[in-house]
Amino acid sequence: MAGYVSEAVIRRLPGYYRHLKELENEGVKQISSQGLGERMSLTASQIRQDINCFGGFGRQGYGYSVPELREHIGEILGLNKVHNMIIVGAGNIGRAVALSDSFPANNFCTIALFDTDKQKIGTRIGGIDVKDMETIASFLKNNPVDIAVLAVPLETAQQTAECLCDNGVHAVWNFVPVDLKLAPEVKVVNVHLEEGLEILSFKMKHQDNT
Amino acid sequence: MAGYVSEAVIRRLPGYYRHLKELENEGVKQISSQGLGERMSLTASQIRQDINCFGGFGRQGYGYSVPELREHIGEILGLNKVHNMIIVGAGNIGRAVALSDSFPANNFCTIALFDTDKQKIGTRIGGIDVKDMETIASFLKNNPVDIAVLAVPLETAQQTAECLCDNGVHAVWNFVPVDLKLAPEVKVVNVHLEEGLEILSFKMKHQDNT
DNA sequence: AGTAATATGTTATACTATTATCAGTAAAAT
DNA sequence: ATTTTACTGATAATAGTATAACATATTACT
């Protein structure tokens, strides 16, 4: 159904999904591109364009059915299936991801944590077992993993990511401040936290910049 | 020196800074736009364009001096001064930010944590005091704070952010999955973690999409 | 039923961002 | 010293994104 979708549109999809879920929770049944635009600070035109990448989910003279559109966008995002994740690195960030209760709610399920620290191996974090990093290859052979969360030290990140990919992982959520060089078919989303702070710093310094 | 700088360029600046720092650590003294481009997976042309937003830091026939360019971009990003931060919300994410050792290294200094949980108030996380949320207004009046890290529950996020702004905060690093509506002079950088997972999910489902 | 109002899907236009080109300057080589 | 090579900075060309305009369909109202 959907042909090529630009990165710009992809980046906005989760925002649509989030707002539609909120609207649904508020009991709103219908919304126009205009109304959604005001809420999301986007133009009505852009919203109609974006949605129409995937099909005509609206009705002229009426607008969009909130639950219906939410359902469609959820499906487009692939949120109708459960995604198994492993977290690699049980440091501050790996821990925070493991303990988060908002990802499970969205069908992302962490099935194991890996670390090299003997102290941590064998313990549980948020109900998830911490396993020995050495055993990761065999674990991946025996368990279906969709996404690996990479939260290891900088020095080992590239090597660890390669190991994951060699063992069948094809999506990496990378929290390490490095640009991983992986096969093009491997999907990577970077969360370079420091960059957010640096951008804030820049914007404070250049107030005038529109 | 720098006129208007587009969002696209701003987003790339931290990446330049990071790679230049790496190069500096590797002892590399000089690099061409081509060389840097290969390293960062950008075109040489784009790199020259980006850098030239801020001035002619390169030399024809030679390229760019790594330490000099790093220094310049650091200054452009405002990293030559210390930024005081407070963390609002001592949950998983607030905790992870407080415990991180990579932000202090970049001149971002957390001076206090705030929470409403009586159990947490008075304790220390990563050497930082957890204070009562009730006291935040007076704290802000008496301490210079550049950036507030917002990591509170969804329900209270907007209200808390408003309170911060009313008390002089004009930069918010927002980890809550909500689009804050704040005065336009307040700088906000969102870290909507769930969105990264959803984008990975989308990309796995639509492999063919380029 | 007929008319006015509303709101989509689509096409056209304007804007922004990226990539390519090239003149000109510095360094290296002969 | 002169030529060749390497590189930037600037400008031009292309590609990508967002906005505006409009024809058409649905709803609400009289």
mmCIF file of N, CA and C (backbone and C1' of nucleotides) in Angstrom, chain A residues 6-8 12 43 45-46 48-49 59-62, chain D residues 16-28:
data_model
loop_
_atom_site.group_PDB
_atom_site.id
_atom_site.type_symbol
_atom_site.label_atom_id
_atom_site.label_comp_id
_atom_site.label_asym_id
_atom_site.label_seq_id
_atom_site.Cartn_x
_atom_site.Cartn_y
_atom_site.Cartn_z
ATOM 1 N N SER A 6 9.276 9.199 2.806
ATOM 2 C CA SER A 6 10.476 9.987 3.100
ATOM 3 C C SER A 6 10.802 9.952 4.584
ATOM 4 N N GLU A 7 12.076 10.148 4.884
ATOM 5 C CA GLU A 7 12.530 10.190 6.272
ATOM 6 C C GLU A 7 11.752 11.229 7.079
ATOM 7 N N ALA A 8 11.459 12.342 6.445
ATOM 8 C CA ALA A 8 10.740 13.414 7.140
ATOM 9 C C ALA A 8 9.391 12.906 7.650
ATOM 10 N N ARG A 12 7.861 11.833 11.720
ATOM 11 C CA ARG A 12 6.648 12.389 12.328
ATOM 12 C C ARG A 12 5.645 11.333 12.759
ATOM 13 N N THR A 43 1.011 22.135 10.061
ATOM 14 C CA THR A 43 -0.062 22.667 9.200
ATOM 15 C C THR A 43 -1.004 21.531 8.817
ATOM 16 N N SER A 45 -2.253 21.039 6.029
ATOM 17 C CA SER A 45 -1.819 20.535 4.732
ATOM 18 C C SER A 45 -0.789 19.415 4.885
ATOM 19 N N GLN A 46 0.153 19.649 5.761
ATOM 20 C CA GLN A 46 1.189 18.649 5.964
ATOM 21 C C GLN A 46 0.614 17.352 6.510
ATOM 22 N N ARG A 48 -2.387 16.180 6.077
ATOM 23 C CA ARG A 48 -3.099 15.443 5.020
ATOM 24 C C ARG A 48 -2.117 14.766 4.076
ATOM 25 N N GLN A 49 -1.052 15.492 3.730
ATOM 26 C CA GLN A 49 -0.012 14.908 2.876
ATOM 27 C C GLN A 49 0.597 13.659 3.514
ATOM 28 N N ARG A 59 -12.503 11.153 5.674
ATOM 29 C CA ARG A 59 -13.735 11.295 4.899
ATOM 30 C C ARG A 59 -13.994 12.775 4.685
ATOM 31 N N GLN A 60 -14.246 13.140 3.451
ATOM 32 C CA GLN A 60 -14.485 14.545 3.150
ATOM 33 C C GLN A 60 -15.699 15.048 3.913
ATOM 34 N N GLY A 61 -15.589 16.247 4.427
ATOM 35 C CA GLY A 61 -16.696 16.832 5.178
ATOM 36 C C GLY A 61 -16.798 16.347 6.607
ATOM 37 N N TYR A 62 -16.002 15.312 6.945
ATOM 38 C CA TYR A 62 -16.075 14.762 8.299
ATOM 39 C C TYR A 62 -14.735 14.870 9.017
ATOM 40 P P DG D 16 15.852 13.290 -3.887
ATOM 41 O "O5'" DG D 16 15.209 14.109 -2.686
ATOM 42 C "C5'" DG D 16 16.063 14.639 -1.667
ATOM 43 C "C4'" DG D 16 15.240 15.587 -0.863
ATOM 44 C "C3'" DG D 16 13.927 14.994 -0.371
ATOM 45 O "O3'" DG D 16 13.958 15.183 1.021
ATOM 46 C "C1'" DG D 16 13.581 17.138 -1.327
ATOM 47 P P DT D 17 12.842 14.522 2.024
ATOM 48 O "O5'" DT D 17 12.048 15.781 2.576
ATOM 49 C "C5'" DT D 17 12.628 17.042 2.474
ATOM 50 C "C4'" DT D 17 11.685 18.092 3.017
ATOM 51 C "C3'" DT D 17 10.368 17.610 3.587
ATOM 52 O "O3'" DT D 17 10.193 18.279 4.820
ATOM 53 C "C1'" DT D 17 9.988 19.164 1.809
ATOM 54 P P DA D 18 8.874 18.368 5.663
ATOM 55 O "O5'" DA D 18 8.227 19.695 5.081
ATOM 56 C "C5'" DA D 18 8.854 20.937 5.359
ATOM 57 C "C4'" DA D 18 7.970 22.045 4.849
ATOM 58 C "C3'" DA D 18 6.584 22.093 5.480
ATOM 59 O "O3'" DA D 18 6.329 23.450 5.757
ATOM 60 C "C1'" DA D 18 6.390 22.013 3.128
ATOM 61 P P DT D 19 4.969 23.867 6.542
ATOM 62 O "O5'" DT D 19 4.168 24.621 5.398
ATOM 63 C "C5'" DT D 19 4.705 25.826 4.870
ATOM 64 C "C4'" DT D 19 3.913 26.204 3.643
ATOM 65 C "C3'" DT D 19 2.440 26.510 3.923
ATOM 66 O "O3'" DT D 19 2.241 27.834 3.487
ATOM 67 C "C1'" DT D 19 2.675 25.115 2.031
ATOM 68 P P DA D 20 0.839 28.548 3.834
ATOM 69 O "O5'" DA D 20 0.165 28.651 2.398
ATOM 70 C "C5'" DA D 20 0.975 28.951 1.267
ATOM 71 C "C4'" DA D 20 0.181 28.670 0.002
ATOM 72 C "C3'" DA D 20 -1.305 29.028 0.096
ATOM 73 O "O3'" DA D 20 -1.603 29.737 -1.090
ATOM 74 C "C1'" DA D 20 -1.055 26.804 -0.645
ATOM 75 P P DA D 21 -3.074 30.350 -1.353
ATOM 76 O "O5'" DA D 21 -3.656 29.422 -2.515
ATOM 77 C "C5'" DA D 21 -2.801 28.974 -3.555
ATOM 78 C "C4'" DA D 21 -3.606 28.102 -4.503
ATOM 79 C "C3'" DA D 21 -5.104 28.436 -4.571
ATOM 80 O "O3'" DA D 21 -5.528 28.250 -5.911
ATOM 81 C "C1'" DA D 21 -4.831 26.211 -3.838
ATOM 82 P P DC D 22 -7.013 28.681 -6.360
ATOM 83 O "O5'" DC D 22 -7.688 27.271 -6.648
ATOM 84 C "C5'" DC D 22 -7.005 26.298 -7.454
ATOM 85 C "C4'" DC D 22 -7.751 24.979 -7.353
ATOM 86 C "C3'" DC D 22 -9.285 25.128 -7.331
ATOM 87 O "O3'" DC D 22 -9.840 24.116 -8.134
ATOM 88 C "C1'" DC D 22 -8.599 23.812 -5.563
ATOM 89 P P DA D 23 -11.180 24.420 -8.991
ATOM 90 O "O5'" DA D 23 -11.398 23.078 -9.835
ATOM 91 C "C5'" DA D 23 -10.401 22.070 -9.902
ATOM 92 C "C4'" DA D 23 -10.929 20.772 -9.297
ATOM 93 C "C3'" DA D 23 -12.432 20.533 -9.500
ATOM 94 O "O3'" DA D 23 -12.594 19.183 -9.887
ATOM 95 C "C1'" DA D 23 -11.924 20.388 -7.207
ATOM 96 P P DT D 24 -14.032 18.510 -10.124
ATOM 97 O "O5'" DT D 24 -14.355 17.767 -8.756
ATOM 98 C "C5'" DT D 24 -13.470 16.749 -8.288
ATOM 99 C "C4'" DT D 24 -13.980 16.246 -6.952
ATOM 100 C "C3'" DT D 24 -15.476 15.921 -6.928
ATOM 101 O "O3'" DT D 24 -15.624 14.662 -6.313
ATOM 102 C "C1'" DT D 24 -14.919 17.236 -5.098
ATOM 103 P P DA D 25 -16.917 13.775 -6.465
ATOM 104 O "O5'" DA D 25 -17.224 13.347 -4.960
ATOM 105 C "C5'" DA D 25 -16.205 12.685 -4.207
ATOM 106 C "C4'" DA D 25 -16.493 12.914 -2.745
ATOM 107 C "C3'" DA D 25 -17.908 12.534 -2.325
ATOM 108 O "O3'" DA D 25 -17.810 11.684 -1.200
ATOM 109 C "C1'" DA D 25 -17.395 14.732 -1.593
ATOM 110 P P DT D 26 -19.074 10.831 -0.716
ATOM 111 O "O5'" DT D 26 -19.414 11.477 0.707
ATOM 112 C "C5'" DT D 26 -18.425 11.480 1.732
ATOM 113 C "C4'" DT D 26 -18.830 12.507 2.762
ATOM 114 C "C3'" DT D 26 -20.183 12.250 3.416
ATOM 115 O "O3'" DT D 26 -19.918 12.040 4.786
ATOM 116 C "C1'" DT D 26 -19.898 14.534 2.863
ATOM 117 P P DT D 27 -21.053 11.449 5.757
ATOM 118 O "O5'" DT D 27 -21.611 12.763 6.469
ATOM 119 C "C5'" DT D 27 -20.742 13.521 7.296
ATOM 120 C "C4'" DT D 27 -21.305 14.921 7.460
ATOM 121 C "C3'" DT D 27 -22.647 14.994 8.187
ATOM 122 O "O3'" DT D 27 -22.411 15.571 9.448
ATOM 123 C "C1'" DT D 27 -22.503 16.523 6.379
ATOM 124 P P DA D 28 -23.571 15.644 10.555
ATOM 125 O "O5'" DA D 28 -24.119 17.130 10.338
ATOM 126 C "C5'" DA D 28 -23.201 18.214 10.338
ATOM 127 C "C4'" DA D 28 -23.961 19.506 10.089
ATOM 128 C "C3'" DA D 28 -25.287 19.615 10.834
ATOM 129 O "O3'" DA D 28 -25.388 20.940 11.338
ATOM 130 C "C1'" DA D 28 -25.654 19.867 8.507
#
